[in-house]
Amino acid sequence: CGATVTALHCHAGSGILRPRAWVENARLLAAAMRQHFPLVRSLDLGGGLGVPYRPGEQPLDLLQVDASLLAFAQALRQELSATAVTSSLPSSSSSASESTTSSATASSAEATPMHVPELWLEPGRYLSAECGVLLARVTQLKRKQLTAFVGVDAGFNSLLRPALYQSHHEIVNLTRLASHLAGEETLQAVEVVGPICETGDVLGHDRELPLSTAEGDILLVATAGAYGHCMGSEYNMRAVAREHVLD
């Protein structure tokens, strides 16, 4: 078709916390490069570098990621240093005789070392997720049978991930954080819900918040810097939470 493939890319998932995932991607792409795409100059190992969203989750060990990729790159460089590929360039003259064309093609064939490809990563979530939080004000408290609800003024139009993926974001009551950390608060399990008239407008299920939580308190929804505001909308004519950048 005339296309020259100079880069290979893979997408292996999201929120990955296993350090060797990317060297495994690298091996798969390098195998494809050796067999089919000798002119490749870069291998994009994808993103998916995860961050801990739940208490107790171990963060991704970047030192292990780095060490495994460095060892892979060094081995690949040694392997390819002795490897050559043969590329044949077509004759530039369509009117030349067959013998002339064959001669020109043969003379242009040359052995060149296979490029040692660059290794790329896409660390978007890893860089931004923990940099942002969603702040919401408590607007109402109610209880239905055995379930307590804490209503806030931010809904899934500002943070869609819990409704869309059932994603977990830690939620704390900033207003009562000091007394909570001092062990002075009694906690209760609550549903933290938004103001949109949709069953799925829930920011957190079965979350422990102080029993003293009151209207006007400020709740912090953590790890909202990735796929937060960029996925927001004015659904149901609700304004998206405003962004404030702190130096």
C-alpha positions as a printed Julia matrix, in Angstrom:
247×3 Matrix{Float64}:
   0.0    0.0     0.0
   3.06   2.29    0.15
   2.78   3.02    3.88
   5.86   2.88    6.07
   5.23   1.84    9.66
   7.59   3.73   11.95
   5.83   3.32   15.31
   3.84   0.69   17.18
   1.37   1.41   19.98
  -0.59  -0.72   22.43
  -3.32  -0.17   24.99
  -3.33  -2.81   27.69
  -5.77  -1.44   30.24
  -6.31   1.22   32.86
  -5.41   1.74   36.49
  -2.62  -0.86   36.41
  -0.58  -1.2    39.61
   1.57  -4.17   38.52
   5.11  -2.87   37.76
   6.03  -5.43   35.08
   3.01  -4.74   32.87
   4.88  -2.32   30.62
   7.93  -4.48   29.98
   5.5   -7.21   28.92
   3.96  -4.74   26.47
   7.44  -3.86   25.24
   8.27  -7.49   24.52
   5.08  -7.98   22.51
   5.7   -4.86   20.41
   9.37  -5.71   19.9
   8.39  -9.16   18.63
   6.02  -7.58   16.11
   8.74  -5.13   15.08
  11.26  -7.9    14.45
   8.85  -9.95   12.39
   6.89  -7.37   10.44
   8.06  -3.77   10.94
  11.86  -3.41   10.79
  11.72   0.35   10.21
   9.96   1.12   13.49
  11.6    3.91   15.49
   9.37   4.04   18.59
   7.35   1.63   20.72
   4.5    3.28   22.64
   3.83   1.01   25.6
   0.56   2.76   26.38
  -0.7    4.34   29.54
  -2.69   2.82   32.36
  -0.22   3.78   35.11
  -2.5    3.44   38.08
  -2.93   5.35   41.31
  -4.46   4.0    44.54
  -8.1    4.98   44.9
  -8.95   2.84   47.92
  -7.33   2.72   51.37
  -4.75  -0.03   51.58
  -3.98  -0.16   47.86
  -0.25  -0.16   47.2
   0.93   2.61   44.84
   2.65   1.71   41.6
   6.4    1.2    42.13
   7.92   3.41   39.43
  11.43   2.3    40.35
  10.51  -1.26   39.39
   8.9   -0.04   36.16
  12.05   1.91   35.35
  14.42  -0.95   36.16
  12.52  -3.5    34.06
  12.33  -1.18   31.04
  15.98  -0.2    31.34
  17.05  -3.86   31.35
  14.79  -4.54   28.35
  16.16  -1.55   26.41
  19.76  -2.56   27.05
  19.15  -6.14   25.91
  17.28  -4.95   22.81
  20.07  -2.52   21.93
  22.66  -5.3    22.11
  20.5   -7.6    20.01
  19.79  -5.04   17.28
  23.32  -3.74   17.04
  24.23  -6.84   15.04
  20.98  -7.01   13.09
  20.62  -5.7     9.54
  17.62  -5.3     7.29
  17.64  -5.22    3.53
  15.53  -2.55    1.88
  15.02  -2.36   -1.87
  14.21   0.99   -3.46
  12.05   0.93   -6.66
  13.42   2.45   -9.86
  12.47   6.11  -10.25
  12.05   5.77  -14.06
   8.99   4.01  -15.32
  10.29   4.11  -18.9
  13.58   2.31  -18.23
  14.1   -1.17  -19.64
  13.56  -4.2   -17.47
  17.31  -4.88  -17.29
  18.04  -1.28  -16.27
  15.32  -1.41  -13.6
  16.69  -4.64  -12.19
  20.19  -3.21  -12.13
  19.09  -0.03  -10.37
  17.08  -1.99   -7.84
  19.93  -4.32   -7.08
  22.41  -1.49   -6.66
  20.12   0.32   -4.23
  19.71  -2.66   -1.95
  21.78  -2.1     1.11
  22.12  -3.56    4.56
  21.35  -1.08    7.32
  21.15  -1.66   11.08
  17.63  -1.99   12.48
  16.77   1.11   14.48
  16.87   0.8    18.26
  13.38   2.13   19.04
  12.53   4.73   21.65
  10.23   3.52   24.44
   7.27   5.78   25.17
   4.78   5.86   28.06
   1.53   7.8    28.52
   1.36   8.67   32.23
  -1.64  11.03   32.15
  -3.71   9.69   35.06
  -0.59   9.07   37.15
   0.39  12.73   36.89
  -2.99  14.34   37.47
  -5.34  12.07   39.46
  -4.05  12.9    42.92
  -3.57  16.57   42.05
  -7.29  17.32   42.09
 -10.22  16.98   44.46
 -13.92  17.78   44.22
 -15.34  19.97   46.99
 -19.07  19.77   47.64
 -21.33  21.43   50.2
 -23.86  19.38   52.15
 -27.36  20.55   51.22
 -29.61  18.03   52.92
 -29.69  15.07   55.26
 -32.35  12.41   55.27
 -32.98   8.84   56.29
 -35.07   6.27   54.45
 -35.71   3.21   56.56
 -32.2    2.03   57.55
 -30.28   4.08   54.99
 -28.88   7.53   55.73
 -28.35   9.94   52.84
 -26.07  12.96   52.68
 -27.05  15.2    49.78
 -24.46  17.54   48.27
 -24.48  20.26   45.63
 -22.18  18.4    43.2
 -23.43  15.55   41.07
 -22.31  13.18   38.37
 -22.21  16.06   35.91
 -19.06  17.19   37.77
 -17.6   13.74   38.54
 -18.99  11.04   36.3
 -16.69   8.15   37.19
 -18.66   6.73   40.16
 -21.91   6.63   38.17
 -20.29   5.45   34.93
 -17.77   2.9    36.23
 -18.79   2.42   39.88
 -15.37   3.9    40.62
 -14.32   4.49   44.2
 -13.24   7.91   45.44
 -12.5    8.48   49.11
 -14.84  11.03   50.73
 -14.12  12.95   53.93
 -15.9   15.72   55.81
 -13.4   18.58   55.79
 -15.45  20.65   58.18
 -15.14  17.99   60.88
 -11.78  16.53   59.87
  -9.88  17.76   62.94
 -12.37  16.28   65.41
 -12.54  13.09   63.32
  -8.76  12.65   63.41
  -8.8   13.34   67.14
 -11.23  10.44   67.61
 -14.01  12.7    68.81
 -16.55  11.76   66.13
 -19.0    8.89   65.96
 -19.18   7.6    62.4
 -22.14   6.3    60.45
 -22.44   4.66   57.04
 -24.16   6.93   54.51
 -24.94   7.28   50.82
 -23.4   10.45   49.41
 -25.7   11.63   46.62
 -25.87  14.55   44.22
 -28.68  16.94   43.31
 -29.57  15.48   39.91
 -32.86  13.62   39.73
 -31.28  10.33   38.63
 -30.92   7.1    40.56
 -27.28   6.89   39.5
 -26.31  10.28   40.91
 -24.29   8.77   43.73
 -20.74   9.85   44.57
 -20.19   7.19   47.21
 -21.97   4.14   48.62
 -21.73   3.05   52.25
 -19.23   5.72   53.3
 -18.4    6.43   56.91
 -18.93  10.08   57.79
 -19.33  11.75   61.17
 -22.78  11.41   62.69
 -22.56  15.15   63.38
 -22.41  15.98   59.64
 -24.7   18.94   59.04
 -26.0   21.08   56.2
 -23.3   23.51   55.13
 -20.4   21.13   55.82
 -17.8   20.75   53.07
 -17.04  17.26   51.79
 -13.87  16.42   49.88
 -14.03  13.79   47.14
 -10.45  12.65   46.58
  -8.4   11.66   43.51
 -10.55  13.65   41.11
  -7.78  15.23   39.07
  -8.04  12.71   36.23
 -11.22  12.18   34.23
 -13.03  14.67   36.43
 -13.62  18.09   34.93
 -12.77  16.89   31.41
 -15.74  14.5    31.54
 -18.07  17.07   33.08
 -21.22  18.39   31.45
 -24.14  20.7    32.06
 -26.54  17.79   32.13
 -29.97  18.72   33.49
 -28.85  22.37   33.32
 -26.46  21.88   36.21
 -23.25  23.9    36.06
 -20.01  21.94   36.19
 -17.92  22.51   39.31
 -15.53  25.41   38.76
 -11.81  24.72   38.62
  -9.38  26.51   40.95
  -5.64  26.03   40.66
  -3.54  26.35   43.83
   0.17  27.15   43.52
